[in-house]
Amino acid sequence: MSKISKTIKISIRHEEWLKSSKINFSEWVRKKLDEEIDSHFRSNTETKFKAVILAAGKDSNLFPLTEEIPKTMLDIKGKTVLQRQVEMLRQVGIKDIAVVRGYKNHQINYPNLFYFDNENYENTGILVSLFSALEFMDNNTIILYGDILFEIVTLKRLIEEQNENTLVVDRGWKKHYQDSKEKHPLPPELITLSDEGQEININSSGANLSGTNSTSEFIGLAKLSTNACAILNDIYKNLYLPDPNRKFQNSKKIKKSSFVDFIAELLNRKEKVNVLEIWRTWIDIDTFEDYRNAWKFIKK
């Protein structure tokens, strides 16, 4: 058990005192967790991780907002989505950050970042974007989609998590899609967890949302071990390069494969993959409604 987990476990003993003091217990525990994680990261200002931000895709669903810029360059209260992601990564001590570009790649040119281009972004999936950054991924690596926003405590918890390969998943995904007024252009990347959360099954992204038994949605934030990155390289050399049109996991063509297809391959190769569960404390920007909600999500 980590130092943070021990501290929170001890703190929970004060629940009765908190109740008698009319303090919201769940809010108090969350604040305490934030304080402990902040303390941990202040004393460990640099981490051994790298980070890859996947921002190659073209999203015509958000035209005209994204007609001249990639989605990751959308402004939210004076900063782009990408700026906010980079700031959070640097706050937790990650200095080596790469961005995989594609659509309107010349628009993404912040200093002190590494850049890789998926020139065939219109005809390929996220897995091929990952292949573009393979030479950079020689260490434990944080992967994040370029169109998501989340609380920094989630990133801190992901790094603190002792398990090497970890997906951040949302247990509250169904309500989000049920409440959404606009149709999302892409289906969510769904997984099913056992009751104990120990067993992971990767579901087809084309599953019927109303009838699926999926428990969680992968939010687009993950941690990969050095060995997982080596497996990615093996997939590239021995599966993708010989035949980009071959079937791969739930995708009919490997060149169209998603990140969760890669996770399914890791599981098939007996790699251990764990999850970090959250509940709607994030947002992905796929619709105009999402973009409006992103402005509400960001406090400053």
XYZ file of C-alpha atoms in Angstrom:
300
model
C 0.000 0.000 0.000
C 1.351 3.428 -0.903
C 2.037 6.162 1.623
C -0.912 8.134 0.267
C -3.302 5.186 0.629
C -2.150 4.579 4.201
C -2.707 8.209 5.114
C -6.233 8.244 3.725
C -7.050 4.958 5.469
C -5.986 6.435 8.793
C -7.891 9.638 8.107
C -11.149 7.770 7.490
C -11.209 6.838 11.180
C -12.282 10.411 11.841
C -15.550 9.978 9.932
C -17.751 10.140 13.026
C -16.061 13.325 14.189
C -16.578 14.843 10.752
C -20.243 13.905 10.732
C -20.758 15.453 14.147
C -19.015 18.590 12.898
C -21.422 18.773 9.930
C -18.540 18.552 7.450
C -19.175 16.737 4.159
C -17.187 13.529 4.595
C -16.624 12.723 0.915
C -15.447 16.276 0.194
C -13.116 16.142 3.182
C -11.574 12.831 2.078
C -11.108 14.142 -1.452
C -9.430 17.293 -0.145
C -7.203 15.195 2.104
C -6.234 12.994 -0.835
C -5.355 16.057 -2.902
C -3.205 17.423 -0.056
C -1.320 14.153 0.396
C -0.662 13.740 -3.323
C 0.462 17.378 -3.627
C 2.849 16.845 -0.717
C 4.242 13.736 -2.383
C 4.832 15.496 -5.692
C 6.436 18.539 -4.083
C 9.119 16.224 -2.709
C 9.455 14.355 -6.035
C 9.517 17.164 -8.568
C 10.735 15.040 -11.473
C 9.390 11.669 -12.545
C 10.855 8.920 -14.683
C 7.958 9.168 -17.116
C 7.674 10.541 -20.596
C 4.364 11.635 -22.127
C 2.836 11.352 -25.590
C -0.145 13.513 -26.551
C -2.114 12.117 -29.492
C -3.478 15.042 -31.499
C -3.415 13.950 -35.145
C -7.100 13.526 -35.904
C -9.370 15.778 -37.935
C -12.767 16.511 -36.380
C -15.143 17.974 -38.946
C -17.957 17.535 -36.436
C -16.719 20.724 -34.750
C -16.490 22.823 -37.913
C -16.180 25.793 -38.154
C -14.321 25.782 -34.802
C -11.771 23.264 -36.051
C -11.767 24.191 -39.727
C -8.411 25.977 -39.460
C -6.940 24.482 -36.277
C -6.585 21.019 -34.713
C -9.012 20.263 -31.904
C -6.226 20.327 -29.314
C -5.713 24.029 -30.159
C -9.233 25.052 -29.158
C -9.179 27.945 -26.709
C -10.759 27.514 -23.301
C -10.597 30.578 -21.068
C -7.404 31.927 -22.616
C -5.434 28.688 -22.979
C -5.596 25.913 -25.531
C -6.440 22.354 -24.548
C -2.853 21.388 -25.380
C -1.415 24.154 -23.204
C -3.472 22.953 -20.263
C -2.354 19.363 -20.773
C 1.327 20.311 -21.017
C 1.072 22.479 -17.897
C -0.399 19.594 -15.904
C 2.253 17.176 -17.117
C 5.000 19.577 -16.102
C 3.388 20.180 -12.726
C 3.795 16.482 -11.926
C 7.419 16.512 -13.038
C 7.175 15.189 -16.601
C 9.605 17.140 -18.757
C 9.883 14.976 -21.886
C 6.609 15.547 -23.738
C 5.876 14.615 -27.347
C 2.909 15.556 -29.510
C 1.775 13.461 -32.468
C 0.380 15.866 -35.052
C -1.599 15.324 -38.235
C -4.418 17.629 -39.279
C -3.171 21.244 -39.581
C 0.123 20.128 -38.041
C 1.807 23.501 -38.615
C -0.612 25.052 -36.106
C 0.968 23.075 -33.251
C 4.421 24.526 -32.652
C 4.918 25.246 -28.954
C 8.594 25.354 -27.886
C 10.299 22.697 -25.754
C 8.156 19.820 -27.009
C 9.025 16.877 -29.254
C 6.951 16.515 -32.418
C 6.049 13.531 -34.575
C 3.684 13.582 -37.534
C 1.182 10.987 -38.667
C 1.040 12.079 -42.284
C -1.644 9.524 -43.102
C -3.923 10.657 -40.266
C -7.052 10.715 -42.435
C -6.809 7.000 -43.219
C -5.405 5.606 -39.981
C -6.339 5.209 -36.333
C -4.744 6.061 -33.016
C -2.480 3.013 -33.043
C -0.658 4.345 -36.123
C -0.242 7.704 -34.382
C 1.425 5.826 -31.527
C 3.712 4.117 -34.026
C 4.806 7.595 -35.158
C 6.302 8.267 -31.720
C 7.925 4.855 -31.165
C 11.492 6.183 -31.136
C 10.508 8.516 -28.292
C 8.827 5.800 -26.199
C 11.871 4.150 -24.630
C 10.683 4.497 -21.039
C 7.502 4.378 -18.969
C 5.105 6.633 -20.849
C 1.899 8.508 -20.108
C -0.470 8.467 -23.086
C -3.227 11.036 -23.433
C -5.637 12.030 -26.150
C -5.286 15.632 -27.294
C -8.958 16.506 -26.800
C -9.511 15.639 -23.137
C -9.492 17.677 -19.944
C -9.293 16.188 -16.473
C -8.393 17.067 -12.903
C -4.698 17.125 -12.087
C -5.316 14.831 -9.119
C -6.234 12.104 -11.626
C -2.847 12.450 -13.318
C -1.090 12.419 -9.964
C -2.942 9.283 -8.905
C -2.045 7.616 -12.208
C 1.663 8.256 -11.665
C 1.459 7.208 -8.022
C -0.305 3.962 -9.007
C 2.161 1.122 -8.436
C 0.906 -0.980 -11.341
C 2.807 -0.178 -14.519
C 0.132 -0.534 -17.225
C -2.931 1.392 -16.098
C -6.009 2.769 -17.852
C -8.047 5.622 -16.412
C -11.704 4.646 -16.800
C -14.994 6.359 -16.055
C -17.719 4.424 -14.241
C -20.255 7.172 -14.903
C -20.102 7.008 -18.691
C -23.689 5.845 -19.304
C -25.302 8.847 -17.660
C -23.079 11.165 -19.691
C -24.246 9.717 -23.005
C -27.851 9.479 -21.844
C -27.871 13.147 -20.818
C -26.063 14.376 -23.928
C -28.251 16.472 -26.231
C -25.932 16.091 -29.223
C -25.015 12.820 -30.874
C -21.353 11.944 -30.469
C -19.552 11.297 -33.771
C -17.611 8.319 -32.413
C -18.703 5.564 -30.015
C -16.922 5.449 -26.642
C -14.055 3.024 -26.039
C -15.727 0.654 -23.607
C -14.416 -2.000 -21.265
C -16.041 -4.363 -18.802
C -14.596 -4.830 -15.332
C -15.293 -7.674 -12.965
C -17.040 -6.813 -9.695
C -13.656 -6.667 -7.987
C -12.216 -4.565 -10.809
C -9.419 -7.081 -11.341
C -10.465 -8.585 -14.681
C -10.654 -6.437 -17.812
C -12.510 -7.262 -21.001
C -12.170 -4.982 -24.025
C -15.480 -4.422 -25.811
C -16.127 -3.587 -29.423
C -16.338 0.184 -29.911
C -19.360 -0.397 -32.096
C -21.410 -1.861 -29.268
C -25.009 -0.717 -28.853
C -24.781 1.808 -26.025
C -28.289 1.259 -24.691
C -27.917 -2.509 -24.528
C -24.275 -2.935 -23.596
C -23.165 -4.421 -20.293
C -19.958 -2.405 -20.373
C -19.076 -0.993 -16.989
C -16.599 1.729 -17.919
C -15.302 4.050 -20.615
C -11.593 4.524 -21.261
C -11.119 8.288 -21.039
C -7.990 8.590 -23.182
C -5.434 8.691 -20.362
C -3.128 5.766 -19.608
C 0.255 4.684 -18.326
C 2.415 2.212 -20.260
C 5.443 0.332 -18.991
C 8.732 0.150 -20.851
C 7.875 -3.446 -21.735
C 4.475 -2.417 -23.144
C 6.269 0.127 -25.340
C 8.570 -2.662 -26.545
C 5.501 -4.750 -27.436
C 4.139 -1.774 -29.375
C 7.371 -1.747 -31.365
C 7.022 -5.476 -32.025
C 3.449 -4.990 -33.286
C 4.684 -2.255 -35.619
C 7.533 -4.278 -37.085
C 5.961 -7.731 -37.248
C 2.253 -7.060 -37.764
C 1.679 -3.572 -39.148
C 4.567 -3.169 -41.594
C 4.046 -6.538 -43.347
C 0.306 -5.938 -43.790
C -1.400 -2.668 -42.702
C -4.746 -4.129 -43.779
C -4.641 -7.245 -41.615
C -7.219 -7.740 -38.863
C -6.113 -6.722 -35.390
C -8.237 -7.358 -32.299
C -11.630 -5.631 -32.775
C -10.499 -3.690 -35.851
C -10.919 -5.091 -39.347
C -7.655 -3.402 -40.341
C -4.685 -2.794 -38.069
C -4.117 0.607 -39.656
C -7.518 1.662 -38.258
C -6.908 0.232 -34.785
C -7.653 2.084 -31.577
C -5.695 2.356 -28.359
C -7.935 -0.200 -26.650
C -7.147 -2.644 -29.471
C -3.536 -2.315 -28.368
C -4.575 -2.924 -24.756
C -6.443 -6.062 -25.857
C -3.233 -7.259 -27.512
C -1.301 -6.625 -24.293
C -3.828 -8.742 -22.411
C -3.527 -11.507 -25.016
C 0.223 -11.463 -24.444
C -0.357 -11.928 -20.712
C 0.717 -8.407 -19.805
C -0.920 -7.168 -16.633
C -3.207 -4.179 -17.180
C -4.958 -2.383 -14.341
C -7.484 0.417 -14.078
C -7.806 3.649 -12.157
C -11.489 4.449 -11.751
C -12.969 7.940 -11.734
C -16.510 9.281 -11.971
C -17.125 12.015 -14.572
C -14.278 14.260 -13.378
C -13.142 14.750 -16.978
C -14.443 15.839 -20.347
C -13.691 14.985 -23.964
C -14.478 17.534 -26.629
C -16.386 15.816 -29.416
C -19.416 18.086 -29.843
C -20.362 21.750 -29.471
C -22.117 20.762 -26.262
C -18.849 19.263 -24.989
C -17.008 22.468 -25.864
C -19.511 24.565 -23.922
C -19.211 22.179 -20.993
C -15.418 22.423 -21.146
C -15.696 26.130 -20.359
C -17.747 25.234 -17.292
C -15.334 22.446 -16.335
C -12.289 24.731 -16.248
C -12.355 26.966 -13.183
C -9.736 29.425 -14.387
